[in-house]
Amino acid sequence: MTEITHAQRALGAINNEKIDRLPTYPIACGVNRKLIGKNGVTYREWASDPKLYAEAFIQGQKRFGFDFAIGLMDLSVMAGDLGAGVKFDEENTPYVNRPIIKSIEDYEKLEVPDVKKGRSKVIIEGTRIIADKLNGKVVTSAFLEGPLLALSQSASAERLFMDMFTDPTPVHKALKVMTEFDSEIVKEIGQTGVNGLCWDYLWGNYSCLGDDEYGEFEGDIYAKRLNQETRDNGMAVAIHNCADLPHLDTQINKFKPAIYSMAYYPDIEGSLTASEVIGSGYADNCLVAGNINPQLFRRGSVETITKVTKDLCQEVKTALCKRGLNSRYCIASGCEVPPDINTKLENIEAVVKTVEKYGRLD
Amino acid sequence: MNGLHENISNILVGVIRDKCGYPDAIGKGIQMTNGYYESMRAQGFSYNTTASVRKFDCPFCGFRFSLVYARTFACQGCSEAAKGCPKVRCNECDNEFPIGEFPDIQNEAQQRSIADHICKIVSERNSDLGVKANR
């Protein structure tokens, strides 16, 4: 089969077409800041400037030859824009250290901020540049926190879960505001021309919430609306959930995303391998992406990650063949490649090279 | 470096196994920590947060619940819950057992840490809701 472009391969896999090889996208985002300029930029600079944010994805694509570009920043963007305290080290992923919701009344005080300010603006403007520079070369996607995740970041997960059990009414009021906040960003991102929008619906996992709880506090109302708005704004729906035991029946079969990115935890009972996910039919109508252990990019050697990738390619190809599918799996990391200063770029390169060699489908 | 890391993990598993007498659960807990907990930490969730909201099985009746669920209902009104209680009460069978028996808690220091962590949250929430820390 003749060589095709990255974008053709990614689209081909989404549509389950016969393509030259499996697509690949180690979720390398913040780590690509090392490729900017002569000595790279700090995480803080990268996450605060739309041009640098976009440039990292552009340079990452040039260096590694990915099939996708998915603009994951971090999970404190929305909480920070709402006024929560965000600990922002020079080189580490920022995190919320001062939640904005400290009482039941605080849930009802939330207001949608101006999405053209703060780090929402960085994502929107950065996504515009990414779409401008990379559309047609790869499949591009923005990345947003789902409403329940954004609220857990704004209130602390422990506090939110307790209040969900005992005082659901104010929690729902806050979730409506979060959904509006998301909705405003969706409209802006829809104008950037990016191909898709990847949602982080992290709490849809059986380790923390059952079907009823997840349905009530995100799946049945808020996520349903946002998925539709994503499509209405001309973008494909993608979902990332790196939690263990994700709600696959809800998030794949009901939400019907074009792409679903997930992790695999070998020591957690019930965590599905790539072949089990494919064998269970979850890749029948959705491109599933996974599931290399992200820590391997930091701690593993090139030899180790090459072997892991090679084995995953073999497992996936066998499972696709058994299921009668052509190409609906993307060799990816189960979660973001650690943006840590010690992450080894040669390991990212090794994954792509290994998929090029051992992921061939012709 | 990897080999060294694995060796240290194996030694730790062995020590905890010998000390606590949990042959498989503890060993698996350590490996889970290396995977799932690291993923969550990378996204900004502390070990204590993740351990507080994750469900586990009651060793007596098998009921599946989380520490925050227990503190919200079974421990409601118990003064010890706001004083760093190292135990958890099952909502279903009402038995108490040490937090250290969670599969993800590997040593006494972690048990202390998570007990103090959840105590702080319960105290703040009680104060907010005007709940007194006694029945």
Coordinates of C-alpha atoms in Angstrom, one line a residue:
Chain A
M1 CA 0.0 0.0 0.0
T2 CA 1.3 3.4 -0.9
E3 CA 2.4 5.8 1.9
I4 CA -0.4 8.2 3.0
T5 CA -0.3 11.4 4.9
H6 CA -0.7 11.6 8.7
A7 CA -4.1 13.2 8.3
Q8 CA -5.3 10.6 5.8
R9 CA -4.1 7.8 8.1
A10 CA -5.9 9.3 11.2
L11 CA -9.1 9.9 9.3
G12 CA -8.9 6.4 7.7
A13 CA -8.6 4.8 11.1
I14 CA -11.5 6.8 12.5
N15 CA -13.5 5.5 9.5
N16 CA -12.1 2.0 9.8
E17 CA -10.7 2.1 6.3
K18 CA -7.9 -0.1 5.1
I19 CA -4.7 2.0 5.7
D20 CA -1.0 1.4 5.6
R21 CA -0.4 1.1 9.3
L22 CA -2.0 1.8 12.7
P23 CA -2.0 5.5 13.6
T24 CA 0.0 6.7 16.6
Y25 CA -0.2 9.6 19.0
P26 CA 1.8 9.4 22.3
I27 CA -0.1 12.1 24.1
A28 CA 2.9 14.4 24.0
C29 CA 1.7 17.9 24.9
G30 CA 3.6 20.0 27.5
V31 CA 6.7 17.9 27.0
N32 CA 7.0 19.4 23.5
R33 CA 7.9 22.8 25.0
K34 CA 11.4 21.4 25.1
L35 CA 11.5 21.7 21.3
I36 CA 10.8 25.4 21.2
G37 CA 13.7 27.7 20.3
K38 CA 17.2 26.7 21.3
N39 CA 16.7 25.5 24.9
G40 CA 12.9 25.2 25.1
V41 CA 10.6 27.2 27.4
T42 CA 9.4 26.6 30.9
Y43 CA 6.1 24.9 31.5
R44 CA 4.8 28.1 33.0
E45 CA 5.7 30.1 29.9
W46 CA 4.2 27.4 27.7
A47 CA 0.9 27.3 29.5
S48 CA 0.5 31.0 29.6
D49 CA 1.1 32.1 26.0
P50 CA -1.0 30.9 23.1
K51 CA 1.8 31.2 20.6
L52 CA 4.2 29.1 22.7
Y53 CA 1.4 26.6 23.5
A54 CA 0.7 26.2 19.8
E55 CA 4.3 26.2 18.8
A56 CA 5.0 23.2 21.0
F57 CA 2.5 21.1 19.1
I58 CA 3.8 22.3 15.8
Q59 CA 7.4 21.5 16.7
G60 CA 6.3 18.1 18.2
Q61 CA 4.7 17.2 14.9
K62 CA 7.8 18.2 13.0
R63 CA 10.1 16.2 15.2
F64 CA 8.1 13.1 15.8
G65 CA 5.6 12.7 12.9
F66 CA 2.4 12.1 14.9
D67 CA -0.9 11.4 13.2
F68 CA -2.9 13.6 15.6
A69 CA -2.4 16.8 17.6
I70 CA -4.6 17.0 20.7
G71 CA -4.2 20.2 22.7
L72 CA -4.2 19.0 26.3
M73 CA -2.8 21.6 28.7
D74 CA -3.7 20.7 32.3
L75 CA -6.8 20.3 34.5
S76 CA -6.6 23.5 36.4
V77 CA -7.5 25.9 33.6
M78 CA -11.2 26.3 34.3
A79 CA -10.9 26.4 38.1
G80 CA -8.2 29.0 37.8
D81 CA -10.2 31.2 35.5
L82 CA -13.1 31.0 38.1
G83 CA -10.7 32.3 40.7
A84 CA -9.3 29.2 42.4
G85 CA -5.7 29.4 43.5
V86 CA -3.4 27.5 41.1
K87 CA 0.1 26.5 42.1
F88 CA 2.1 27.3 39.1
D89 CA 5.7 26.1 39.3
E90 CA 8.2 26.8 36.5
E91 CA 8.5 23.3 35.3
N92 CA 5.6 21.2 36.8
T93 CA 2.0 20.7 35.8
P94 CA 0.0 23.3 37.7
Y95 CA -2.6 22.2 40.2
V96 CA -5.3 23.8 42.3
N97 CA -4.1 24.5 45.8
R98 CA -6.9 26.9 46.9
P99 CA -10.4 25.7 45.9
I100 CA -12.9 28.5 45.3
I101 CA -15.8 26.5 46.8
K102 CA -15.6 26.3 50.6
S103 CA -19.2 26.2 51.6
I104 CA -22.5 25.0 50.3
E105 CA -23.5 28.6 49.5
D106 CA -20.4 28.9 47.3
Y107 CA -21.8 26.5 44.7
E108 CA -24.5 29.0 44.0
K109 CA -22.1 31.9 43.7
L110 CA -20.3 30.6 40.6
E111 CA -20.6 32.8 37.5
V112 CA -19.3 32.1 34.0
P113 CA -16.1 34.1 33.5
D114 CA -15.1 35.9 30.3
V115 CA -13.6 33.1 28.2
K116 CA -11.6 35.6 26.2
K117 CA -9.4 36.1 29.3
G118 CA -7.2 33.9 31.4
R119 CA -6.0 30.5 30.4
S120 CA -9.3 29.8 28.5
K121 CA -8.0 32.5 26.1
V122 CA -4.7 30.7 25.8
I123 CA -6.4 27.5 24.8
I124 CA -8.8 29.2 22.4
E125 CA -6.1 31.4 20.7
G126 CA -3.6 28.6 20.8
T127 CA -6.1 26.2 19.2
R128 CA -6.6 28.7 16.4
I129 CA -2.9 28.6 15.6
I130 CA -2.7 24.9 15.8
A131 CA -5.7 24.5 13.4
D132 CA -4.1 27.0 11.1
K133 CA -0.7 25.3 11.0
L134 CA -1.6 21.7 11.3
N135 CA -5.1 21.1 9.8
G136 CA -4.6 18.9 6.7
K137 CA -1.3 17.6 8.0
V138 CA -2.8 15.7 11.0
V139 CA -6.2 15.5 12.7
T140 CA -6.3 18.3 15.2
S141 CA -8.3 18.6 18.4
A142 CA -8.7 21.0 21.3
F143 CA -9.0 19.7 24.8
L144 CA -11.5 20.7 27.6
E145 CA -12.3 19.6 31.1
G146 CA -15.8 18.3 31.5
P147 CA -18.2 20.1 34.0
L148 CA -17.9 17.5 36.8
L149 CA -14.1 17.5 36.6
A150 CA -14.0 21.3 36.5
L151 CA -16.2 21.5 39.5
S152 CA -14.2 18.9 41.4
Q153 CA -11.1 21.1 40.7
S154 CA -13.0 24.1 42.0
A155 CA -14.3 22.5 45.2
S156 CA -11.9 19.7 45.9
A157 CA -13.1 16.2 44.9
E158 CA -13.6 15.0 48.5
R159 CA -15.8 18.0 49.3
L160 CA -17.8 17.7 46.1
F161 CA -18.5 14.0 46.5
M162 CA -19.7 14.5 50.0
D163 CA -22.0 17.3 48.9
M164 CA -23.2 15.3 46.0
F165 CA -24.4 12.7 48.5
T166 CA -26.2 15.1 50.8
D167 CA -26.9 18.4 49.0
P168 CA -27.3 17.7 45.3
T169 CA -29.3 20.8 44.5
P170 CA -26.6 23.4 44.9
V171 CA -24.2 21.0 43.2
H172 CA -26.5 20.9 40.2
K173 CA -26.7 24.6 40.1
A174 CA -22.9 24.8 40.0
L175 CA -22.8 22.1 37.3
K176 CA -25.1 24.2 35.2
V177 CA -22.8 27.1 35.4
M178 CA -19.8 24.9 34.6
T179 CA -21.7 23.6 31.6
E180 CA -22.4 27.1 30.4
F181 CA -18.7 27.9 30.9
D182 CA -17.8 24.9 28.8
S183 CA -20.4 25.9 26.3
E184 CA -19.0 29.4 25.8
I185 CA -15.5 27.9 25.2
V186 CA -17.0 25.3 22.7
K187 CA -18.5 28.2 20.7
E188 CA -15.1 30.0 20.6
I189 CA -13.2 26.8 19.7
G190 CA -15.7 26.0 17.1
Q191 CA -14.6 29.2 15.3
T192 CA -11.0 28.2 15.2
G193 CA -11.4 25.5 12.5
V194 CA -10.0 22.7 14.6
N195 CA -11.2 19.2 13.6
G196 CA -12.3 17.9 17.0
L197 CA -12.8 18.6 20.7
C198 CA -11.6 16.1 23.3
W199 CA -13.5 16.1 26.6
D200 CA -12.0 14.9 29.8
Y201 CA -14.8 13.2 31.6
L202 CA -12.6 11.7 34.3
W203 CA -15.2 10.9 36.9
G204 CA -17.0 8.5 34.7
N205 CA -15.2 5.5 36.3
Y206 CA -16.5 2.7 38.4
S207 CA -13.8 3.2 41.0
C208 CA -15.5 6.4 42.1
L209 CA -19.0 6.6 40.7
G210 CA -21.7 4.1 39.7
D211 CA -23.8 4.5 36.5
D212 CA -26.6 6.3 38.3
E213 CA -24.4 8.8 40.1
Y214 CA -22.4 9.5 36.9
G215 CA -25.5 9.8 34.9
E216 CA -27.1 12.2 37.4
F217 CA -24.1 14.5 37.8
E218 CA -22.7 14.5 34.3
G219 CA -23.5 11.8 31.8
D220 CA -27.3 12.2 31.3
I221 CA -27.6 15.9 31.2
Y222 CA -24.4 18.0 31.0
A223 CA -22.1 15.8 29.0
K224 CA -25.0 15.0 26.6
R225 CA -25.6 18.7 26.0
L226 CA -21.9 19.5 25.5
N227 CA -21.3 16.5 23.1
Q228 CA -24.2 17.8 21.0
E229 CA -22.9 21.4 21.0
T230 CA -19.5 20.1 20.0
R231 CA -21.0 18.5 16.9
D232 CA -23.3 21.5 16.3
N233 CA -20.1 23.7 16.2
G234 CA -18.6 21.5 13.5
M235 CA -16.2 19.5 15.6
A236 CA -15.9 15.7 16.1
V237 CA -16.3 14.5 19.7
A238 CA -13.4 12.8 21.3
I239 CA -13.1 11.7 24.9
H240 CA -10.1 11.1 27.1
N241 CA -10.6 9.1 30.4
C242 CA -7.4 7.9 32.0
A243 CA -9.1 6.7 35.1
D244 CA -9.3 3.0 35.9
L245 CA -12.6 1.2 35.0
P246 CA -14.1 3.9 32.8
H247 CA -17.8 3.8 32.0
L248 CA -17.3 2.5 28.5
D249 CA -21.0 1.7 27.8
T250 CA -21.9 5.3 28.6
Q251 CA -18.9 7.1 27.2
I252 CA -18.5 5.0 24.0
N253 CA -21.8 3.4 23.3
K254 CA -24.1 6.2 24.4
F255 CA -21.9 9.3 23.8
K256 CA -20.7 7.9 20.4
P257 CA -17.4 9.8 20.2
A258 CA -15.2 9.5 17.1
I259 CA -12.2 8.9 19.3
Y260 CA -11.9 7.4 22.8
S261 CA -8.5 7.6 24.6
M262 CA -8.1 5.3 27.7
A263 CA -5.5 3.7 29.9
Y264 CA -4.9 0.1 31.1
Y265 CA -4.0 -0.8 34.6
P266 CA -2.8 -4.4 34.6
D267 CA -3.1 -4.8 38.4
I268 CA -6.6 -3.5 38.7
E269 CA -9.2 -6.2 38.4
G270 CA -11.6 -5.4 35.5
S271 CA -9.2 -3.0 33.7
L272 CA -9.5 -4.0 30.0
T273 CA -6.5 -4.7 27.8
A274 CA -6.5 -3.3 24.2
S275 CA -7.6 -6.6 22.8
E276 CA -10.4 -6.9 25.4
V277 CA -11.6 -3.4 24.5
I278 CA -11.6 -4.3 20.8
G279 CA -13.1 -7.8 21.4
S280 CA -15.9 -6.3 23.5
G281 CA -17.0 -4.2 20.5
Y282 CA -16.0 -0.8 21.8
A283 CA -13.9 -0.1 18.7
D284 CA -16.7 -1.2 16.3
N285 CA -17.8 2.4 15.8
C286 CA -15.1 4.5 17.6
L287 CA -11.4 4.8 17.2
V288 CA -10.0 3.6 20.6
A289 CA -6.6 5.0 21.6
G290 CA -4.3 3.6 24.2
N291 CA -2.6 2.2 26.3
I292 CA 1.2 2.5 26.8
N293 CA 2.0 3.3 30.5
P294 CA 2.9 7.0 30.4
Q295 CA 5.5 6.5 33.1
L296 CA 7.6 4.5 30.7
F297 CA 8.3 7.7 28.7
R298 CA 10.1 9.0 31.8
R299 CA 11.5 5.9 33.5
G300 CA 11.7 3.4 30.7
S301 CA 14.6 2.7 28.3
V302 CA 14.3 2.9 24.5
E303 CA 14.5 -0.9 24.5
T304 CA 11.7 -1.3 27.0
I305 CA 9.3 1.1 25.3
T306 CA 10.1 -0.3 21.9
K307 CA 9.2 -3.8 23.1
V308 CA 6.0 -2.7 24.8
T309 CA 5.0 -0.8 21.6
K310 CA 5.8 -3.7 19.4
D311 CA 3.8 -6.1 21.6
L312 CA 0.9 -3.7 21.7
C313 CA 0.9 -3.4 17.9
Q314 CA 0.8 -7.2 17.6
E315 CA -2.0 -7.5 20.2
V316 CA -4.1 -4.8 18.5
K317 CA -3.6 -6.1 15.0
T318 CA -4.7 -9.6 16.1
A319 CA -7.7 -8.3 18.0
L320 CA -8.8 -6.1 15.0
C321 CA -8.5 -9.0 12.7
K322 CA -10.5 -11.3 14.9
R323 CA -13.2 -8.6 15.2
G324 CA -13.3 -8.0 11.5
L325 CA -12.0 -4.4 11.8
N326 CA -9.5 -2.8 9.6
S327 CA -7.8 -0.1 11.6
R328 CA -9.8 1.3 14.5
Y329 CA -7.1 1.6 17.1
C330 CA -4.5 4.3 17.7
I331 CA -1.3 3.3 19.5
A332 CA -1.1 6.0 22.2
S333 CA -0.1 6.5 25.7
G334 CA -2.8 5.8 28.3
C335 CA -2.5 9.3 29.6
E336 CA -0.4 12.4 28.8
V337 CA 3.3 11.7 28.3
P338 CA 4.6 13.3 31.5
P339 CA 5.6 16.9 30.8
D340 CA 8.3 16.4 33.4
I341 CA 11.7 17.8 32.6
N342 CA 13.2 14.3 32.8
T343 CA 10.9 12.7 30.2
K344 CA 13.0 11.2 27.5
L345 CA 12.1 12.5 24.0
E346 CA 13.9 9.5 22.5
N347 CA 11.2 7.3 24.0
I348 CA 8.5 9.3 22.2
E349 CA 10.5 8.9 19.0
A350 CA 10.9 5.1 19.7
V351 CA 7.1 4.6 19.9
V352 CA 6.5 6.3 16.6
K353 CA 9.3 4.5 14.8
T354 CA 8.1 1.1 16.3
V355 CA 4.5 1.7 15.1
E356 CA 5.9 2.7 11.6
K357 CA 7.7 -0.7 11.5
Y358 CA 5.4 -3.1 13.4
G359 CA 2.1 -1.4 13.1
R360 CA 1.8 -2.1 9.4
L361 CA -1.6 -3.3 8.2
D362 CA -0.8 -4.1 4.6
Chain B
M1 CA 17.8 2.5 36.7
N2 CA 14.7 0.6 35.9
G3 CA 16.1 -2.6 37.3
L4 CA 17.0 -0.7 40.5
H5 CA 13.5 0.8 40.7
E6 CA 11.9 -2.6 40.3
N7 CA 14.2 -4.1 42.9
I8 CA 13.3 -1.5 45.4
S9 CA 9.6 -2.0 44.7
N10 CA 10.0 -5.8 45.1
I11 CA 11.8 -5.3 48.4
L12 CA 9.1 -2.9 49.7
V13 CA 6.4 -5.4 48.7
G14 CA 8.2 -8.1 50.6
V15 CA 8.7 -6.0 53.7
I16 CA 5.1 -4.9 53.8
R17 CA 3.9 -8.4 53.0
D18 CA 5.9 -9.9 55.9
K19 CA 4.9 -7.1 58.3
C20 CA 1.2 -6.9 57.5
G21 CA 0.4 -10.4 56.4
Y22 CA -1.5 -9.4 53.3
P23 CA 0.0 -11.6 50.7
D24 CA -1.5 -10.3 47.5
A25 CA -3.6 -7.3 48.2
I26 CA -0.7 -5.2 49.5
G27 CA 1.6 -6.3 46.6
K28 CA -1.0 -5.3 44.1
G29 CA -1.6 -2.1 46.0
I30 CA 2.0 -1.1 45.4
Q31 CA 1.8 -1.7 41.7
M32 CA -1.5 0.1 41.5
T33 CA 0.2 3.1 43.2
N34 CA 2.8 3.1 40.5
G35 CA 0.2 3.2 37.8
Y36 CA -3.1 4.7 38.6
Y37 CA -2.0 6.9 41.4
E38 CA 0.8 8.3 39.3
S39 CA -1.6 9.1 36.5
M40 CA -3.9 10.9 38.9
R41 CA -1.0 12.7 40.5
A42 CA 0.2 13.8 37.1
Q43 CA -3.2 15.4 36.7
G44 CA -3.0 17.3 40.0
F45 CA -4.8 14.9 42.3
S46 CA -2.9 14.1 45.5
Y47 CA -2.5 10.6 46.7
N48 CA -4.8 11.4 49.6
T49 CA -7.5 12.8 47.3
T50 CA -7.4 9.7 45.1
A51 CA -7.5 7.3 48.0
S52 CA -10.4 9.2 49.6
V53 CA -12.7 9.0 46.6
R54 CA -11.8 5.5 45.4
K55 CA -14.2 2.7 46.3
F56 CA -13.0 -0.4 48.1
D57 CA -14.7 -3.6 49.4
C58 CA -15.7 -3.9 53.1
P59 CA -13.6 -6.9 54.4
F60 CA -16.6 -8.1 56.4
C61 CA -19.6 -7.9 54.0
G62 CA -18.1 -6.9 50.6
F63 CA -20.1 -3.7 50.4
R64 CA -18.3 -1.3 48.0
F65 CA -17.9 2.3 49.1
S66 CA -15.4 5.1 49.5
L67 CA -13.9 6.8 52.5
V68 CA -15.8 10.1 51.7
Y69 CA -19.1 8.1 51.5
A70 CA -18.4 6.5 54.9
R71 CA -17.5 9.8 56.5
T72 CA -20.6 11.4 55.0
F73 CA -23.0 8.7 56.3
A74 CA -21.7 6.0 58.6
C75 CA -19.4 8.3 60.5
Q76 CA -21.8 11.3 60.6
G77 CA -21.9 12.8 64.0
C78 CA -19.1 10.7 65.4
S79 CA -16.6 13.0 67.2
E80 CA -13.7 10.7 66.3
A81 CA -14.3 11.5 62.6
A82 CA -13.2 15.0 63.2
K83 CA -10.2 14.0 65.4
G84 CA -8.1 12.0 63.0
C85 CA -9.8 8.6 63.5
P86 CA -7.7 5.9 61.8
K87 CA -10.8 3.7 61.2
V88 CA -13.6 3.5 58.8
R89 CA -17.2 2.3 59.4
C90 CA -19.0 0.3 56.7
N91 CA -22.4 1.8 55.8
E92 CA -23.9 -1.6 55.2
C93 CA -22.8 -3.9 58.0
D94 CA -21.7 -1.2 60.5
N95 CA -18.4 -2.9 61.2
E96 CA -15.3 -0.8 61.8
F97 CA -11.9 -1.5 60.4
P98 CA -8.6 0.4 60.1
I99 CA -8.0 2.6 57.1
G100 CA -4.8 0.7 56.8
E101 CA -6.8 -2.3 55.5
F102 CA -7.6 -0.5 52.2
P103 CA -5.7 -2.2 49.4
D104 CA -4.1 1.1 48.4
I105 CA -2.7 2.0 51.9
Q106 CA 0.7 0.5 52.3
N107 CA 2.0 1.6 55.7
E108 CA 1.2 3.3 58.9
A109 CA 2.4 6.7 57.7
Q110 CA 0.0 6.6 54.8
Q111 CA -2.8 5.5 57.1
R112 CA -2.0 8.5 59.4
S113 CA -1.8 10.9 56.4
I114 CA -5.1 9.9 54.9
A115 CA -6.8 9.9 58.3
D116 CA -5.6 13.4 59.0
H117 CA -6.5 14.5 55.5
I118 CA -10.1 13.3 55.6
C119 CA -10.4 14.6 59.2
K120 CA -9.5 18.1 58.0
I121 CA -12.1 18.0 55.3
V122 CA -14.8 16.6 57.6
S123 CA -14.0 19.3 60.2
E124 CA -14.2 22.1 57.7
R125 CA -17.4 20.7 56.2
N126 CA -19.0 20.3 59.7
S127 CA -18.1 23.8 60.5
D128 CA -19.7 25.1 57.3
L129 CA -22.9 23.1 57.8
G130 CA -23.1 23.9 61.5
V131 CA -22.8 20.2 62.4
K132 CA -21.4 19.5 65.9
A133 CA -18.8 16.8 66.1
N134 CA -20.8 14.5 68.4
R135 CA -24.0 12.5 68.2

